[in-house]
Amino acid sequence: MKHINLSFAACGFLGIYHLGAASALCRHGKKLLKDVKAFAGASAGSLVASVLLTAPEKIEECNQFTYKFAEEIRRQSFGAVTPGYDIMAQLRSGIESILPPNAHELAQNRLHVSITNTRTRENHLVSTFSSREDLIKVLLASSFVPIYAGLKPVEYKGQKWVDGGLTNALPILPVGRTVTISPFSGRLDISPQDKGQLDLYVNIAKQDIMGQESKASKLCIPFDKKSIFRK
């Protein structure tokens, strides 16, 4: 079989869809997983990709963590932006409890994580990790949504980084065939099959998502990336 990659799209708490897809692959796609050369992802997608690569036996544990994490945030007066609540600290705690001690070694040159540089506003795919802490920092950076996750971007190798989903929500690797996975219906290999009312696709950070009549009729306010990056 030719070179196969798996890429998981950025999607926030819809990452639970990714966990379902990962679980299905572990149960019914073992032959495919053996042929996968590389894993990629942005934001929540990078978290699931890292678990599927380094600790597939902990996918159910990830499910439980995600549900509890979401419930905890809903209990806050103002959700994730409640003063005093540190969403990134909670996420780090979950990552540290799930990734194995040698996760960075297993991920070396096989896991490609999408992150965004706050100074250049450019996307980077990181695939080399000198330590487990380096891997955790990159995963946190890929998941850092400005304002929602806090005001201070993640520091990594002397620079500041934020959500990779802002600049490349669905990494396509240059070598081989990349199988794409997303909870949004669109031009993807694994996604909900929602035909909608309109044959309309919207490209958001390099991910083609199908629009629905009910959604397309609503006002969409584009954001200026310059307004959310801090030098």
PDB file of N, CA, C and O in Angstrom, residues 15 45 62 74 96 111 122 124 131 139 141 149 157 162 175 188 191 198 200 218:
ATOM      1  N   GLY A  15     -14.148  17.917  18.848  1.00  0.00           N
ATOM      2  CA  GLY A  15     -13.101  16.907  18.799  1.00  0.00           C
ATOM      3  C   GLY A  15     -13.599  15.552  19.282  1.00  0.00           C
ATOM      4  O   GLY A  15     -12.967  14.526  19.036  1.00  0.00           O
ATOM      5  N   GLY A  45      -7.802  18.553  16.828  1.00  0.00           N
ATOM      6  CA  GLY A  45      -7.390  17.474  15.935  1.00  0.00           C
ATOM      7  C   GLY A  45      -5.986  16.984  16.232  1.00  0.00           C
ATOM      8  O   GLY A  45      -5.695  15.787  16.126  1.00  0.00           O
ATOM      9  N   CYS A  62      -9.707   9.442  27.037  1.00  0.00           N
ATOM     10  CA  CYS A  62      -9.822  10.777  26.436  1.00  0.00           C
ATOM     11  C   CYS A  62     -11.283  11.194  26.326  1.00  0.00           C
ATOM     12  O   CYS A  62     -11.632  12.358  26.543  1.00  0.00           O
ATOM     13  N   ARG A  74     -18.907  24.424  31.431  1.00  0.00           N
ATOM     14  CA  ARG A  74     -20.302  24.880  31.458  1.00  0.00           C
ATOM     15  C   ARG A  74     -20.730  25.320  32.856  1.00  0.00           C
ATOM     16  O   ARG A  74     -21.624  26.159  32.999  1.00  0.00           O
ATOM     17  N   GLU A  96      -1.061  15.616  30.137  1.00  0.00           N
ATOM     18  CA  GLU A  96       0.002  14.982  30.918  1.00  0.00           C
ATOM     19  C   GLU A  96      -0.427  13.624  31.464  1.00  0.00           C
ATOM     20  O   GLU A  96       0.388  12.707  31.598  1.00  0.00           O
ATOM     21  N   LEU A 111       4.328  12.775  13.843  1.00  0.00           N
ATOM     22  CA  LEU A 111       3.209  13.638  14.210  1.00  0.00           C
ATOM     23  C   LEU A 111       3.507  15.059  13.737  1.00  0.00           C
ATOM     24  O   LEU A 111       4.547  15.622  14.067  1.00  0.00           O
ATOM     25  N   GLU A 122       2.187  33.378  10.455  1.00  0.00           N
ATOM     26  CA  GLU A 122       2.353  32.278   9.511  1.00  0.00           C
ATOM     27  C   GLU A 122       2.175  30.935  10.207  1.00  0.00           C
ATOM     28  O   GLU A 122       2.387  30.807  11.408  1.00  0.00           O
ATOM     29  N   HIS A 124       3.045  26.958  10.916  1.00  0.00           N
ATOM     30  CA  HIS A 124       4.180  26.041  10.973  1.00  0.00           C
ATOM     31  C   HIS A 124       3.653  24.654  11.325  1.00  0.00           C
ATOM     32  O   HIS A 124       2.760  24.518  12.164  1.00  0.00           O
ATOM     33  N   SER A 131      11.716  16.681  23.623  1.00  0.00           N
ATOM     34  CA  SER A 131      11.312  16.136  24.922  1.00  0.00           C
ATOM     35  C   SER A 131       9.790  16.024  24.983  1.00  0.00           C
ATOM     36  O   SER A 131       9.076  16.569  24.131  1.00  0.00           O
ATOM     37  N   LEU A 139       1.373  21.013  21.455  1.00  0.00           N
ATOM     38  CA  LEU A 139      -0.049  20.650  21.450  1.00  0.00           C
ATOM     39  C   LEU A 139      -0.891  21.743  22.109  1.00  0.00           C
ATOM     40  O   LEU A 139      -1.987  22.065  21.636  1.00  0.00           O
ATOM     41  N   ALA A 141      -0.053  24.924  22.241  1.00  0.00           N
ATOM     42  CA  ALA A 141      -0.032  26.066  21.325  1.00  0.00           C
ATOM     43  C   ALA A 141      -1.066  25.882  20.220  1.00  0.00           C
ATOM     44  O   ALA A 141      -1.799  26.810  19.859  1.00  0.00           O
ATOM     45  N   ALA A 149      -8.977  31.125  25.330  1.00  0.00           N
ATOM     46  CA  ALA A 149      -8.055  30.339  26.150  1.00  0.00           C
ATOM     47  C   ALA A 149      -7.184  31.210  27.043  1.00  0.00           C
ATOM     48  O   ALA A 149      -6.443  30.701  27.876  1.00  0.00           O
ATOM     49  N   LYS A 157      10.201  27.701  22.145  1.00  0.00           N
ATOM     50  CA  LYS A 157      11.467  28.028  21.489  1.00  0.00           C
ATOM     51  C   LYS A 157      11.640  29.531  21.290  1.00  0.00           C
ATOM     52  O   LYS A 157      12.034  29.998  20.216  1.00  0.00           O
ATOM     53  N   VAL A 162      -0.084  30.418  18.733  1.00  0.00           N
ATOM     54  CA  VAL A 162      -1.503  30.224  19.033  1.00  0.00           C
ATOM     55  C   VAL A 162      -2.089  29.153  18.111  1.00  0.00           C
ATOM     56  O   VAL A 162      -1.368  28.521  17.327  1.00  0.00           O
ATOM     57  N   VAL A 175       3.937  14.383   1.261  1.00  0.00           N
ATOM     58  CA  VAL A 175       4.281  13.052   0.751  1.00  0.00           C
ATOM     59  C   VAL A 175       3.150  12.074   1.041  1.00  0.00           C
ATOM     60  O   VAL A 175       2.653  11.989   2.165  1.00  0.00           O
ATOM     61  N   LEU A 188     -14.193  16.003   2.233  1.00  0.00           N
ATOM     62  CA  LEU A 188     -13.345  15.305   3.188  1.00  0.00           C
ATOM     63  C   LEU A 188     -13.540  13.800   3.038  1.00  0.00           C
ATOM     64  O   LEU A 188     -14.541  13.343   2.493  1.00  0.00           O
ATOM     65  N   SER A 191     -16.276  12.356   7.339  1.00  0.00           N
ATOM     66  CA  SER A 191     -17.013  13.495   7.886  1.00  0.00           C
ATOM     67  C   SER A 191     -18.501  13.171   7.854  1.00  0.00           C
ATOM     68  O   SER A 191     -18.919  12.215   7.194  1.00  0.00           O
ATOM     69  N   LEU A 198     -27.797  23.593  -0.269  1.00  0.00           N
ATOM     70  CA  LEU A 198     -27.011  24.303  -1.268  1.00  0.00           C
ATOM     71  C   LEU A 198     -25.701  23.570  -1.522  1.00  0.00           C
ATOM     72  O   LEU A 198     -25.065  23.085  -0.596  1.00  0.00           O
ATOM     73  N   LEU A 200     -22.775  24.449  -1.762  1.00  0.00           N
ATOM     74  CA  LEU A 200     -21.909  25.592  -1.493  1.00  0.00           C
ATOM     75  C   LEU A 200     -20.821  25.187  -0.512  1.00  0.00           C
ATOM     76  O   LEU A 200     -21.101  24.591   0.531  1.00  0.00           O
ATOM     77  N   LYS A 218     -27.556  33.190   7.253  1.00  0.00           N
ATOM     78  CA  LYS A 218     -27.200  34.014   8.401  1.00  0.00           C
ATOM     79  C   LYS A 218     -25.991  34.878   8.075  1.00  0.00           C
ATOM     80  O   LYS A 218     -25.156  34.531   7.252  1.00  0.00           O
TER      81      LYS A 218
END
